[in-house]
Amino acid sequence: MQAPNELFARLAEGTRDFLAQARHRMLIGQDWTEAAEGGWLEVVNPADESIIARVPAGGAADVDRAVRAARAAFDDGRWSRLRPSERQRLLLRLADLIERDAQVLAEIESIDNGKAAQIARVVDVGVTVEFFRYMAGWATKIEGSTNEVSVPFMPRESEFFACTKKEPVGVVAAVVPWNFPLLVAAWKLGPALAAGCTVVLKPAEQTPLSALYLGRLIEEAGFPPGVVNIVTGDGPSAGAPLVAHPGIDKVSFTGSTEVGKLIGKVAMDNMTRVTLELGGKSPMIVLDDADPTLAAAGAAQAIFFNHGQVCCAGSRLYVHKKHFDRVVADLAVHADALRIGHGLDPETQLGPLVSREQAERVCGYIDIGRQEGARVAAGGGRADRPGYFVRPTVFTSETDALRIVQEEIFGPVVVAMPYDDIDEVARRANDTPYGLGASIWSNDLSRVHRLIPRLKAGTVWVNCHNVLDAAMPFGGYKLSGFGRDMGRQSLESYLETKSVIMAL
Ligand code: ADP
């Protein structure tokens, strides 16, 4: 284990320069600015609880300025009517700049969120680069249709030309969480910008730094001012006025179901378009023909990736009773073997959780699990060191009727449960209010194909979990949300369809 100051000494020069500004500013129009009311939020490194930066505590006045800047950039056509090939070129340029500064962004993400920088470089930053490239391509492939119409109530000799046109929806409020700060911002910015929308981005108060760095790269890439605005601040002071602002045409939100419901109600008042990617309690189902060794390794990755702070984390593990003891034993070995440490330490596999509040919340659930009678097979509480570290925890339970099985924990905690037959497990897998992801572990193609349609989840993985791709839409059934991020479906959600009917 290396001391934090040794790790900081090895940071990339760009990271050190960025962190040297003790107070960061937010981007509104072409100005890097403080909050109108002058307040600041402290940004904490969850690995050692030190304050690494201060960012403006944005409020309603800042949100209003940012929305007006985005509105002006949309209405005057500097982005919405720019040639699609120009929008594509700028998005590709942005992807190149992110790739150039991948190490800096990974280190910033690690210090801000706690995750291992090596993983952030490959996953958070690497996937962001590819995602912007994928979405850049859509900018030049937006199309409507020409339609043959009948208009039965008009005289037979009348003729029409009819077509649909796609138009950008307008000004987008993108409100993002702290688990994948850069990547989820990209999930919103990519399709919005490809479609010709302008954006006000509000990063999570716990993790605002990578968005601010991205703002610099957006400027360097040459995006016109006002196309992307970044307002830092907390949910009630900055997020709430942003989503309720009458100048917003669409809200794209990723976060808790609780806040998603609030945003959905506010959006309905203004008829603002809305995409909500919310919580989950995703099942992983191991059939009796599965290889228990592979299934246990898969389960470890499904729940411990990003410390379980993943909305589609495999947090309920259903294992056929034939393999149950073996899979649980192997999973416990994986959990105990994960190297916990500072995100900048190259040896680290599992960093701290994002905040004290989150670590306490997760440990509160671990206590509840014990009180409810679940058995601890691995982990079971805070790691004995400074920082917000929680040990990867495996519970077993015979029943689903526990809070730790029903409620989203959003941490490295899985509950393994045995089952008998496939009808039973299909029913139990669906027996939560959520429906984001599910995975099936089996090589019996016939049973797999019959199970896929029975699972009420936006994504079903087979022999893998947490595998996401720019081309594949991602979102939830039931309380897991509304609409989709990624893929063509996400682009469509930033477009209005206009019908044009011309009497000839
Ligand atoms: P978590 O519980 O995981 O922190 P939240 O749903 O509270 O997730 O937060 C996700 C994002 O939503 C953050 O950027 C947060 O600031 C923002 N947010 C929180 N409350 C509100 C609100 N009432 N209106 C708009 N945004 C909010």
Short mmCIF file of C-alpha atoms and ligand atoms in Angstrom, two decimals:
data_model
loop_
_atom_site.label_atom_id
_atom_site.label_comp_id
_atom_site.label_asym_id
_atom_site.label_seq_id
_atom_site.Cartn_x
_atom_site.Cartn_y
_atom_site.Cartn_z
CA MET A 1 0.00 0.00 0.00
CA GLN A 2 1.41 3.38 -0.97
CA ALA A 3 0.90 6.60 0.99
CA PRO A 4 -1.48 9.12 -0.64
CA ASN A 5 1.25 11.76 -1.01
CA GLU A 6 3.43 9.31 -2.97
CA LEU A 7 0.47 8.55 -5.22
CA PHE A 8 -0.23 12.26 -5.74
CA ALA A 9 3.41 12.86 -6.64
CA ARG A 10 2.98 10.52 -9.60
CA LEU A 11 -0.09 12.24 -11.07
CA ALA A 12 0.04 13.36 -14.69
CA GLU A 13 1.09 16.97 -15.12
CA GLY A 14 -2.35 17.88 -16.49
CA THR A 15 -4.03 16.48 -13.40
CA ARG A 16 -1.73 18.39 -11.09
CA ASP A 17 -2.35 21.63 -13.03
CA PHE A 18 -6.09 21.07 -12.88
CA LEU A 19 -6.09 20.30 -9.15
CA ALA A 20 -3.82 23.25 -8.44
CA GLN A 21 -6.80 25.54 -8.96
CA ALA A 22 -8.27 25.26 -5.51
CA ARG A 23 -11.47 26.94 -6.72
CA HIS A 24 -12.98 25.87 -10.01
CA ARG A 25 -15.45 27.83 -12.07
CA MET A 26 -18.46 26.67 -14.04
CA LEU A 27 -19.14 27.26 -17.72
CA ILE A 28 -22.04 29.50 -18.75
CA GLY A 29 -22.08 30.74 -22.34
CA GLN A 30 -18.49 31.68 -22.95
CA ASP A 31 -17.74 32.59 -19.32
CA TRP A 32 -16.06 30.56 -16.66
CA THR A 33 -17.87 31.92 -13.67
CA GLU A 34 -18.48 31.72 -9.93
CA ALA A 35 -21.98 31.32 -8.53
CA ALA A 36 -24.10 34.49 -8.56
CA GLU A 37 -24.59 34.14 -4.82
CA GLY A 38 -20.93 33.43 -4.27
CA GLY A 39 -21.20 30.09 -2.42
CA TRP A 40 -18.85 27.13 -2.83
CA LEU A 41 -19.19 23.38 -2.44
CA GLU A 42 -16.34 21.28 -1.11
CA VAL A 43 -15.26 18.29 -3.17
CA VAL A 44 -13.93 15.44 -1.05
CA ASN A 45 -11.54 12.64 -2.01
CA PRO A 46 -13.34 9.57 -0.66
CA ALA A 47 -10.10 7.59 -0.31
CA ASP A 48 -8.71 9.83 2.44
CA GLU A 49 -11.53 12.28 3.23
CA SER A 50 -9.39 15.30 2.21
CA ILE A 51 -10.88 18.32 0.44
CA ILE A 52 -9.48 18.36 -3.08
CA ALA A 53 -11.32 21.31 -4.60
CA ARG A 54 -14.15 23.78 -4.30
CA VAL A 55 -16.73 24.35 -7.01
CA PRO A 56 -19.39 27.04 -7.29
CA ALA A 57 -22.62 26.30 -5.42
CA GLY A 58 -24.83 27.17 -8.38
CA GLY A 59 -28.41 28.27 -7.75
CA ALA A 60 -31.52 29.43 -9.57
CA ALA A 61 -29.88 32.61 -10.94
CA ASP A 62 -26.98 30.63 -12.44
CA VAL A 63 -29.37 28.06 -13.89
CA ASP A 64 -31.40 30.83 -15.46
CA ARG A 65 -28.30 32.35 -17.07
CA ALA A 66 -27.20 28.97 -18.36
CA VAL A 67 -30.62 28.14 -19.81
CA ARG A 68 -30.72 31.54 -21.51
CA ALA A 69 -27.25 30.95 -22.98
CA ALA A 70 -28.32 27.52 -24.26
CA ARG A 71 -31.60 28.96 -25.58
CA ALA A 72 -29.78 31.69 -27.51
CA ALA A 73 -27.37 29.12 -28.96
CA PHE A 74 -30.30 26.98 -30.03
CA ASP A 75 -32.58 29.70 -31.38
CA ASP A 76 -29.99 31.53 -33.46
CA GLY A 77 -29.10 28.29 -35.21
CA ARG A 78 -25.38 28.35 -34.40
CA TRP A 79 -25.71 24.70 -33.45
CA SER A 80 -29.18 23.52 -34.44
CA ARG A 81 -28.75 24.65 -38.04
CA LEU A 82 -25.05 23.95 -38.35
CA ARG A 83 -24.30 21.45 -41.10
CA PRO A 84 -24.64 17.92 -39.75
CA SER A 85 -21.14 17.15 -41.01
CA GLU A 86 -19.81 20.03 -38.88
CA ARG A 87 -21.57 18.69 -35.80
CA GLN A 88 -20.09 15.30 -36.56
CA ARG A 89 -16.62 16.77 -36.99
CA LEU A 90 -16.75 18.62 -33.67
CA LEU A 91 -17.99 15.55 -31.80
CA LEU A 92 -15.15 13.51 -33.32
CA ARG A 93 -12.67 16.21 -32.36
CA LEU A 94 -14.01 16.16 -28.80
CA ALA A 95 -13.54 12.37 -28.71
CA ASP A 96 -9.92 12.83 -29.86
CA LEU A 97 -9.24 15.39 -27.13
CA ILE A 98 -10.74 13.13 -24.46
CA GLU A 99 -8.53 10.34 -25.75
CA ARG A 100 -5.49 12.64 -25.66
CA ASP A 101 -6.21 13.53 -22.02
CA ALA A 102 -7.41 10.06 -20.99
CA GLN A 103 -4.91 9.73 -18.17
CA VAL A 104 -5.81 13.12 -16.70
CA LEU A 105 -9.52 12.41 -16.86
CA ALA A 106 -9.05 8.96 -15.32
CA GLU A 107 -7.04 10.42 -12.45
CA ILE A 108 -9.58 13.18 -11.86
CA GLU A 109 -12.39 10.61 -11.85
CA SER A 110 -10.45 8.44 -9.42
CA ILE A 111 -9.70 11.26 -6.97
CA ASP A 112 -13.25 12.59 -7.14
CA ASN A 113 -15.24 9.33 -7.11
CA GLY A 114 -12.81 6.87 -5.53
CA LYS A 115 -12.72 4.31 -8.35
CA ALA A 116 -9.41 2.84 -9.52
CA ALA A 117 -7.75 5.14 -12.07
CA GLN A 118 -6.59 2.18 -14.17
CA ILE A 119 -10.17 0.96 -14.50
CA ALA A 120 -11.49 4.50 -15.06
CA ARG A 121 -9.07 4.94 -17.94
CA VAL A 122 -10.30 1.86 -19.76
CA VAL A 123 -13.96 1.94 -18.79
CA ASP A 124 -15.11 5.47 -17.94
CA VAL A 125 -12.81 7.37 -20.29
CA GLY A 126 -12.31 4.71 -22.97
CA VAL A 127 -16.02 4.09 -23.33
CA THR A 128 -16.74 7.83 -23.33
CA VAL A 129 -14.38 8.28 -26.30
CA GLU A 130 -16.04 5.49 -28.27
CA PHE A 131 -19.48 6.72 -27.31
CA PHE A 132 -18.86 10.22 -28.67
CA ARG A 133 -17.49 8.67 -31.88
CA TYR A 134 -20.56 6.48 -32.23
CA MET A 135 -22.93 9.40 -31.66
CA ALA A 136 -20.92 11.69 -33.98
CA GLY A 137 -21.85 9.31 -36.78
CA TRP A 138 -25.56 9.77 -36.14
CA ALA A 139 -25.34 13.54 -36.73
CA THR A 140 -25.15 12.86 -40.48
CA LYS A 141 -27.72 10.06 -40.52
CA ILE A 142 -30.84 11.74 -39.18
CA GLU A 143 -33.72 11.12 -41.56
CA GLY A 144 -37.47 11.37 -41.88
CA SER A 145 -39.66 9.52 -44.39
CA THR A 146 -41.89 10.24 -47.36
CA ASN A 147 -45.34 8.80 -46.78
CA GLU A 148 -48.08 7.72 -49.18
CA VAL A 149 -51.31 9.14 -47.76
CA SER A 150 -54.97 8.38 -48.57
CA VAL A 151 -56.91 11.21 -46.84
CA PRO A 152 -60.23 9.36 -47.32
CA PHE A 153 -62.50 12.36 -46.71
CA MET A 154 -60.99 14.39 -49.58
CA PRO A 155 -62.16 14.11 -53.20
CA ARG A 156 -60.53 11.28 -55.15
CA GLU A 157 -58.69 13.60 -57.53
CA SER A 158 -56.87 15.45 -54.73
CA GLU A 159 -53.19 14.67 -54.35
CA PHE A 160 -50.74 15.25 -51.53
CA PHE A 161 -47.06 15.17 -50.84
CA ALA A 162 -46.45 14.03 -47.26
CA CYS A 163 -43.24 13.55 -45.32
CA THR A 164 -41.82 13.57 -41.81
CA LYS A 165 -38.92 15.73 -40.74
CA LYS A 166 -36.79 15.26 -37.66
CA GLU A 167 -35.93 18.37 -35.68
CA PRO A 168 -33.84 18.78 -32.52
CA VAL A 169 -36.03 18.98 -29.45
CA GLY A 170 -34.36 22.18 -28.19
CA VAL A 171 -32.60 22.95 -24.91
CA VAL A 172 -31.74 19.89 -22.84
CA ALA A 173 -31.20 19.71 -19.08
CA ALA A 174 -28.82 16.84 -18.37
CA VAL A 175 -28.72 15.90 -14.69
CA VAL A 176 -26.22 13.18 -13.93
CA PRO A 177 -25.12 11.10 -10.93
CA TRP A 178 -21.80 10.42 -9.24
CA ASN A 179 -21.19 6.75 -10.11
CA PHE A 180 -19.92 7.31 -13.70
CA PRO A 181 -19.67 11.11 -13.79
CA LEU A 182 -17.97 11.52 -17.17
CA LEU A 183 -19.55 8.57 -18.94
CA VAL A 184 -23.14 9.35 -18.01
CA ALA A 185 -22.60 13.00 -18.98
CA ALA A 186 -21.47 11.67 -22.38
CA TRP A 187 -24.60 9.50 -22.64
CA LYS A 188 -26.63 12.71 -22.52
CA LEU A 189 -24.32 15.08 -24.40
CA GLY A 190 -23.57 12.72 -27.30
CA PRO A 191 -27.09 12.22 -28.68
CA ALA A 192 -28.25 15.73 -27.70
CA LEU A 193 -25.41 17.38 -29.61
CA ALA A 194 -25.64 14.98 -32.56
CA ALA A 195 -29.35 15.85 -32.84
CA GLY A 196 -28.63 19.61 -32.81
CA CYS A 197 -29.80 20.35 -29.25
CA THR A 198 -27.99 22.63 -26.82
CA VAL A 199 -27.38 21.53 -23.25
CA VAL A 200 -27.15 22.61 -19.63
CA LEU A 201 -25.28 19.88 -17.78
CA LYS A 202 -25.49 19.55 -14.01
CA PRO A 203 -22.99 17.08 -12.60
CA ALA A 204 -23.56 15.50 -9.18
CA GLU A 205 -22.38 17.62 -6.25
CA GLN A 206 -20.11 14.79 -5.08
CA THR A 207 -18.27 14.49 -8.42
CA PRO A 208 -18.27 17.69 -10.50
CA LEU A 209 -14.63 17.74 -11.59
CA SER A 210 -14.54 15.60 -14.74
CA ALA A 211 -17.49 17.57 -16.17
CA LEU A 212 -15.57 20.81 -15.63
CA TYR A 213 -12.51 19.35 -17.32
CA LEU A 214 -14.74 18.16 -20.16
CA GLY A 215 -15.99 21.76 -20.46
CA ARG A 216 -12.44 22.85 -21.23
CA LEU A 217 -12.13 20.23 -23.94
CA ILE A 218 -15.50 21.25 -25.43
CA GLU A 219 -14.14 24.78 -25.72
CA GLU A 220 -10.85 23.58 -27.17
CA ALA A 221 -12.67 21.44 -29.73
CA GLY A 222 -14.34 24.61 -31.01
CA PHE A 223 -17.99 24.15 -30.06
CA PRO A 224 -19.74 27.53 -30.30
CA PRO A 225 -20.30 29.20 -26.90
CA GLY A 226 -23.60 28.39 -25.21
CA VAL A 227 -23.95 24.99 -26.88
CA VAL A 228 -22.81 23.25 -23.70
CA ASN A 229 -23.14 24.95 -20.32
CA ILE A 230 -22.08 23.34 -17.06
CA VAL A 231 -23.65 24.39 -13.77
CA THR A 232 -22.30 22.86 -10.57
CA GLY A 233 -24.44 22.71 -7.46
CA ASP A 234 -26.54 20.36 -5.41
CA GLY A 235 -29.88 18.80 -6.29
CA PRO A 236 -32.32 21.11 -4.51
CA SER A 237 -30.47 24.39 -5.30
CA ALA A 238 -29.32 23.77 -8.89
CA GLY A 239 -30.97 20.56 -10.16
CA ALA A 240 -34.52 21.44 -9.13
CA PRO A 241 -34.63 24.92 -10.73
CA LEU A 242 -32.99 23.51 -13.85
CA VAL A 243 -35.53 20.77 -14.50
CA ALA A 244 -38.43 23.12 -13.70
CA HIS A 245 -37.14 25.96 -15.91
CA PRO A 246 -39.66 26.86 -18.60
CA GLY A 247 -36.80 27.32 -21.09
CA ILE A 248 -35.99 23.59 -20.96
CA ASP A 249 -37.47 21.36 -23.69
CA LYS A 250 -36.15 18.03 -22.49
CA VAL A 251 -34.78 16.63 -19.26
CA SER A 252 -32.43 13.69 -19.36
CA PHE A 253 -31.80 12.35 -15.88
CA THR A 254 -29.86 9.46 -14.40
CA GLY A 255 -30.14 8.92 -10.66
CA SER A 256 -32.38 7.59 -7.94
CA THR A 257 -35.96 6.53 -8.54
CA GLU A 258 -37.06 8.90 -5.78
CA VAL A 259 -35.63 11.98 -7.54
CA GLY A 260 -36.67 10.59 -10.94
CA LYS A 261 -40.30 10.56 -9.84
CA LEU A 262 -40.05 14.17 -8.67
CA ILE A 263 -38.50 15.20 -11.98
CA GLY A 264 -41.13 13.31 -13.96
CA LYS A 265 -43.91 15.19 -12.19
CA VAL A 266 -42.26 18.57 -12.72
CA ALA A 267 -41.59 17.75 -16.36
CA MET A 268 -45.24 16.86 -16.90
CA ASP A 269 -46.32 20.33 -15.74
CA ASN A 270 -44.31 21.92 -18.56
CA MET A 271 -44.79 18.98 -20.97
CA THR A 272 -41.01 18.79 -21.05
CA ARG A 273 -39.76 15.65 -22.79
CA VAL A 274 -38.11 13.36 -20.32
CA THR A 275 -35.73 10.42 -20.19
CA LEU A 276 -35.22 8.85 -16.76
CA GLU A 277 -32.65 6.18 -16.05
CA LEU A 278 -33.24 5.16 -12.45
CA GLY A 279 -32.58 2.50 -9.86
CA GLY A 280 -32.42 -1.25 -10.12
CA LYS A 281 -32.25 -4.51 -8.23
CA SER A 282 -31.05 -6.68 -11.07
CA PRO A 283 -31.19 -10.46 -10.78
CA MET A 284 -28.53 -12.85 -11.93
CA ILE A 285 -29.95 -16.31 -12.63
CA VAL A 286 -27.68 -19.36 -12.69
CA LEU A 287 -29.40 -22.34 -14.36
CA ASP A 288 -28.59 -25.92 -13.42
CA ASP A 289 -26.47 -26.56 -16.54
CA ALA A 290 -24.16 -23.55 -15.88
CA ASP A 291 -20.49 -23.91 -14.98
CA PRO A 292 -20.42 -22.89 -11.28
CA THR A 293 -16.84 -21.58 -11.51
CA LEU A 294 -17.69 -19.22 -14.36
CA ALA A 295 -20.95 -18.22 -12.70
CA ALA A 296 -19.17 -17.29 -9.45
CA ALA A 297 -16.59 -15.19 -11.30
CA GLY A 298 -19.43 -13.59 -13.26
CA ALA A 299 -21.35 -12.84 -10.08
CA ALA A 300 -18.30 -11.16 -8.55
CA GLN A 301 -17.96 -8.91 -11.57
CA ALA A 302 -21.72 -8.29 -11.68
CA ILE A 303 -21.85 -6.92 -8.13
CA PHE A 304 -18.38 -5.65 -7.30
CA PHE A 305 -17.64 -3.70 -10.51
CA ASN A 306 -17.50 0.01 -9.56
CA HIS A 307 -18.00 -1.12 -5.92
CA GLY A 308 -21.59 -2.07 -6.71
CA GLN A 309 -22.40 1.58 -7.41
CA VAL A 310 -23.95 0.58 -10.72
CA CYS A 311 -27.66 0.91 -11.39
CA CYS A 312 -27.74 -2.50 -13.14
CA ALA A 313 -25.44 -4.27 -10.62
CA GLY A 314 -26.30 -7.95 -10.17
CA SER A 315 -27.44 -7.57 -6.57
CA ARG A 316 -29.78 -10.60 -6.37
CA LEU A 317 -28.08 -13.86 -7.21
CA TYR A 318 -30.42 -16.80 -7.86
CA VAL A 319 -28.51 -20.07 -8.09
CA HIS A 320 -30.04 -23.46 -8.82
CA LYS A 321 -29.87 -25.45 -5.58
CA LYS A 322 -27.59 -28.00 -7.22
CA HIS A 323 -24.81 -25.38 -7.51
CA PHE A 324 -25.73 -23.06 -4.67
CA ASP A 325 -23.10 -23.97 -2.05
CA ARG A 326 -20.32 -24.12 -4.61
CA VAL A 327 -21.15 -20.76 -6.24
CA VAL A 328 -21.49 -19.02 -2.87
CA ALA A 329 -18.17 -20.46 -1.66
CA ASP A 330 -16.37 -19.37 -4.84
CA LEU A 331 -17.99 -15.95 -4.79
CA ALA A 332 -16.89 -15.45 -1.18
CA VAL A 333 -13.32 -16.28 -2.22
CA HIS A 334 -13.52 -13.69 -5.02
CA ALA A 335 -14.91 -11.11 -2.59
CA ASP A 336 -12.20 -11.69 -0.01
CA ALA A 337 -9.46 -11.60 -2.65
CA LEU A 338 -10.32 -8.15 -4.05
CA ARG A 339 -7.56 -5.69 -3.20
CA ILE A 340 -9.06 -2.66 -1.48
CA GLY A 341 -7.13 0.58 -1.78
CA HIS A 342 -6.66 4.15 -2.95
CA GLY A 343 -7.90 4.59 -6.52
CA LEU A 344 -4.54 5.96 -7.66
CA ASP A 345 -2.70 2.87 -6.44
CA PRO A 346 -2.16 0.60 -9.47
CA GLU A 347 -2.69 -2.45 -7.24
CA THR A 348 -6.22 -1.37 -6.30
CA GLN A 349 -9.21 -3.37 -7.49
CA LEU A 350 -11.82 -1.88 -5.17
CA GLY A 351 -11.72 1.75 -4.08
CA PRO A 352 -13.81 3.56 -1.49
CA LEU A 353 -17.49 4.36 -1.94
CA VAL A 354 -18.17 7.87 -3.12
CA SER A 355 -19.06 9.55 0.18
CA ARG A 356 -19.45 9.11 3.90
CA GLU A 357 -23.21 9.20 3.45
CA GLN A 358 -23.10 6.40 0.89
CA ALA A 359 -20.76 4.24 3.02
CA GLU A 360 -23.07 4.71 6.01
CA ARG A 361 -26.12 3.90 3.93
CA VAL A 362 -24.57 0.70 2.58
CA CYS A 363 -23.36 -0.37 6.04
CA GLY A 364 -26.83 0.39 7.38
CA TYR A 365 -28.19 -2.15 4.88
CA ILE A 366 -25.55 -4.67 5.92
CA ASP A 367 -26.76 -4.30 9.52
CA ILE A 368 -30.37 -4.66 8.39
CA GLY A 369 -29.45 -7.84 6.51
CA ARG A 370 -27.95 -9.36 9.65
CA GLN A 371 -30.97 -8.33 11.72
CA GLU A 372 -33.28 -9.85 9.11
CA GLY A 373 -31.47 -13.17 9.54
CA ALA A 374 -29.42 -13.31 6.33
CA ARG A 375 -26.08 -15.10 6.72
CA VAL A 376 -22.82 -13.29 5.93
CA ALA A 377 -20.58 -15.42 3.69
CA ALA A 378 -17.98 -12.67 3.05
CA GLY A 379 -17.27 -9.08 4.07
CA GLY A 380 -19.87 -7.52 6.27
CA GLY A 381 -18.98 -3.88 7.02
CA ARG A 382 -16.44 -1.04 6.80
CA ALA A 383 -12.80 -1.83 6.02
CA ASP A 384 -10.52 -0.86 8.87
CA ARG A 385 -8.81 2.18 7.35
CA PRO A 386 -9.53 5.87 6.74
CA GLY A 387 -11.74 6.68 3.76
CA TYR A 388 -15.18 5.39 2.83
CA PHE A 389 -14.23 1.77 2.24
CA VAL A 390 -16.80 -1.02 2.53
CA ARG A 391 -15.76 -4.66 2.24
CA PRO A 392 -17.31 -6.64 -0.59
CA THR A 393 -20.14 -8.48 1.09
CA VAL A 394 -21.95 -11.69 0.23
CA PHE A 395 -25.17 -12.60 2.04
CA THR A 396 -27.18 -15.79 1.66
CA SER A 397 -30.88 -16.07 2.24
CA GLU A 398 -33.61 -18.65 1.67
CA THR A 399 -36.25 -15.99 1.16
CA ASP A 400 -36.82 -12.88 -0.98
CA ALA A 401 -38.85 -11.22 1.76
CA LEU A 402 -35.96 -9.17 3.14
CA ARG A 403 -35.26 -5.47 2.68
CA ILE A 404 -31.76 -6.29 1.43
CA VAL A 405 -33.38 -8.33 -1.38
CA GLN A 406 -36.07 -5.81 -2.23
CA GLU A 407 -34.37 -2.41 -1.91
CA GLU A 408 -31.54 -0.93 -3.94
CA ILE A 409 -28.36 -0.78 -1.83
CA PHE A 410 -25.99 0.69 -4.45
CA GLY A 411 -22.90 -0.79 -2.91
CA PRO A 412 -20.79 -3.99 -2.96
CA VAL A 413 -23.48 -6.17 -1.38
CA VAL A 414 -25.08 -9.22 -3.00
CA VAL A 415 -27.69 -11.62 -1.68
CA ALA A 416 -27.44 -15.18 -2.99
CA MET A 417 -30.58 -17.33 -2.90
CA PRO A 418 -31.21 -20.92 -3.98
CA TYR A 419 -34.14 -21.91 -6.23
CA ASP A 420 -35.66 -25.13 -7.52
CA ASP A 421 -37.23 -24.66 -10.92
CA ILE A 422 -37.26 -22.22 -13.78
CA ASP A 423 -40.85 -21.04 -13.37
CA GLU A 424 -40.17 -20.24 -9.76
CA VAL A 425 -37.01 -18.28 -10.55
CA ALA A 426 -38.67 -16.32 -13.39
CA ARG A 427 -41.38 -15.22 -10.97
CA ARG A 428 -38.94 -14.32 -8.20
CA ALA A 429 -36.60 -12.47 -10.58
CA ASN A 430 -39.50 -10.20 -11.59
CA ASP A 431 -40.77 -9.74 -8.08
CA THR A 432 -39.36 -6.24 -7.45
CA PRO A 433 -40.56 -2.79 -8.49
CA TYR A 434 -37.45 -2.42 -10.67
CA GLY A 435 -36.63 -3.71 -14.14
CA LEU A 436 -33.28 -2.47 -15.36
CA GLY A 437 -31.10 -5.51 -16.05
CA ALA A 438 -31.00 -9.27 -15.60
CA SER A 439 -28.54 -11.97 -16.52
CA ILE A 440 -28.96 -15.65 -17.30
CA TRP A 441 -26.07 -18.08 -16.93
CA SER A 442 -26.56 -21.19 -19.07
CA ASN A 443 -25.59 -22.78 -22.36
CA ASP A 444 -28.99 -24.35 -22.91
CA LEU A 445 -30.09 -22.11 -25.78
CA SER A 446 -33.63 -23.28 -25.80
CA ARG A 447 -34.23 -22.54 -22.13
CA VAL A 448 -32.33 -19.24 -22.38
CA HIS A 449 -34.49 -18.07 -25.29
CA ARG A 450 -37.64 -19.05 -23.46
CA LEU A 451 -36.56 -17.20 -20.34
CA ILE A 452 -35.48 -13.92 -22.02
CA PRO A 453 -39.02 -12.72 -22.86
CA ARG A 454 -40.27 -13.59 -19.39
CA LEU A 455 -37.83 -11.22 -17.66
CA LYS A 456 -39.16 -7.69 -17.21
CA ALA A 457 -35.89 -5.85 -17.70
CA GLY A 458 -34.52 -3.33 -20.18
CA THR A 459 -31.39 -5.41 -20.74
CA VAL A 460 -30.99 -9.17 -20.48
CA TRP A 461 -27.44 -10.49 -20.56
CA VAL A 462 -26.55 -14.11 -21.21
CA ASN A 463 -23.32 -15.44 -19.69
CA CYS A 464 -22.19 -11.89 -18.92
CA HIS A 465 -23.43 -8.92 -16.88
CA ASN A 466 -22.83 -5.14 -16.96
CA VAL A 467 -21.75 -5.33 -20.62
CA LEU A 468 -22.86 -2.09 -22.26
CA ASP A 469 -22.25 -0.79 -25.75
CA ALA A 470 -22.89 2.51 -27.50
CA ALA A 471 -25.08 0.75 -30.07
CA MET A 472 -27.30 -0.95 -27.48
CA PRO A 473 -30.13 1.03 -25.89
CA PHE A 474 -30.01 1.03 -22.09
CA GLY A 475 -32.87 1.80 -19.75
CA GLY A 476 -35.52 0.33 -17.56
CA TYR A 477 -38.90 -1.27 -17.28
CA LYS A 478 -41.14 -0.42 -14.32
CA LEU A 479 -39.61 1.88 -11.65
CA SER A 480 -36.23 1.71 -13.38
CA GLY A 481 -37.20 4.49 -15.69
CA PHE A 482 -38.53 5.93 -18.85
CA GLY A 483 -36.87 5.96 -22.27
CA ARG A 484 -33.40 4.80 -23.22
CA ASP A 485 -29.83 6.04 -23.16
CA MET A 486 -27.44 4.97 -25.95
CA GLY A 487 -28.17 3.47 -29.32
CA ARG A 488 -30.39 4.92 -32.01
CA GLN A 489 -33.33 5.02 -29.57
CA SER A 490 -31.53 7.58 -27.47
CA LEU A 491 -30.84 9.83 -30.47
CA GLU A 492 -34.56 9.67 -31.37
CA SER A 493 -35.47 10.93 -27.92
CA TYR A 494 -33.65 14.21 -28.65
CA LEU A 495 -35.64 14.70 -31.87
CA GLU A 496 -39.19 15.84 -32.55
CA THR A 497 -41.05 14.41 -35.53
CA LYS A 498 -42.78 16.97 -37.70
CA SER A 499 -45.40 15.82 -40.21
CA VAL A 500 -45.55 17.87 -43.39
CA ILE A 501 -48.67 17.49 -45.56
CA MET A 502 -48.81 19.45 -48.78
CA ALA A 503 -51.90 19.65 -50.99
CA LEU A 504 -50.69 19.56 -54.60
P1 ADP B 1 -28.07 9.62 -5.46
O1 ADP B 1 -29.14 9.29 -4.45
O2 ADP B 1 -27.48 8.44 -6.09
O3 ADP B 1 -27.10 10.67 -5.02
P2 ADP B 1 -29.76 11.43 -6.82
O4 ADP B 1 -30.91 10.97 -7.59
O5 ADP B 1 -30.01 12.11 -5.50
O6 ADP B 1 -28.81 10.21 -6.69
O7 ADP B 1 -28.86 12.42 -7.66
C1 ADP B 1 -28.61 12.32 -9.03
C2 ADP B 1 -28.50 13.71 -9.60
O8 ADP B 1 -29.75 14.38 -9.40
C3 ADP B 1 -27.45 14.60 -8.94
O9 ADP B 1 -26.88 15.43 -9.93
C4 ADP B 1 -28.28 15.42 -7.97
O10 ADP B 1 -27.69 16.67 -7.63
C5 ADP B 1 -29.54 15.62 -8.75
N1 ADP B 1 -30.74 15.93 -7.95
C6 ADP B 1 -31.01 15.55 -6.68
N2 ADP B 1 -32.22 16.03 -6.29
C7 ADP B 1 -32.73 16.71 -7.34
C8 ADP B 1 -33.95 17.42 -7.58
N3 ADP B 1 -34.89 17.52 -6.65
N4 ADP B 1 -34.15 17.96 -8.80
C9 ADP B 1 -33.20 17.84 -9.76
N5 ADP B 1 -32.04 17.20 -9.60
C10 ADP B 1 -31.79 16.64 -8.41
#
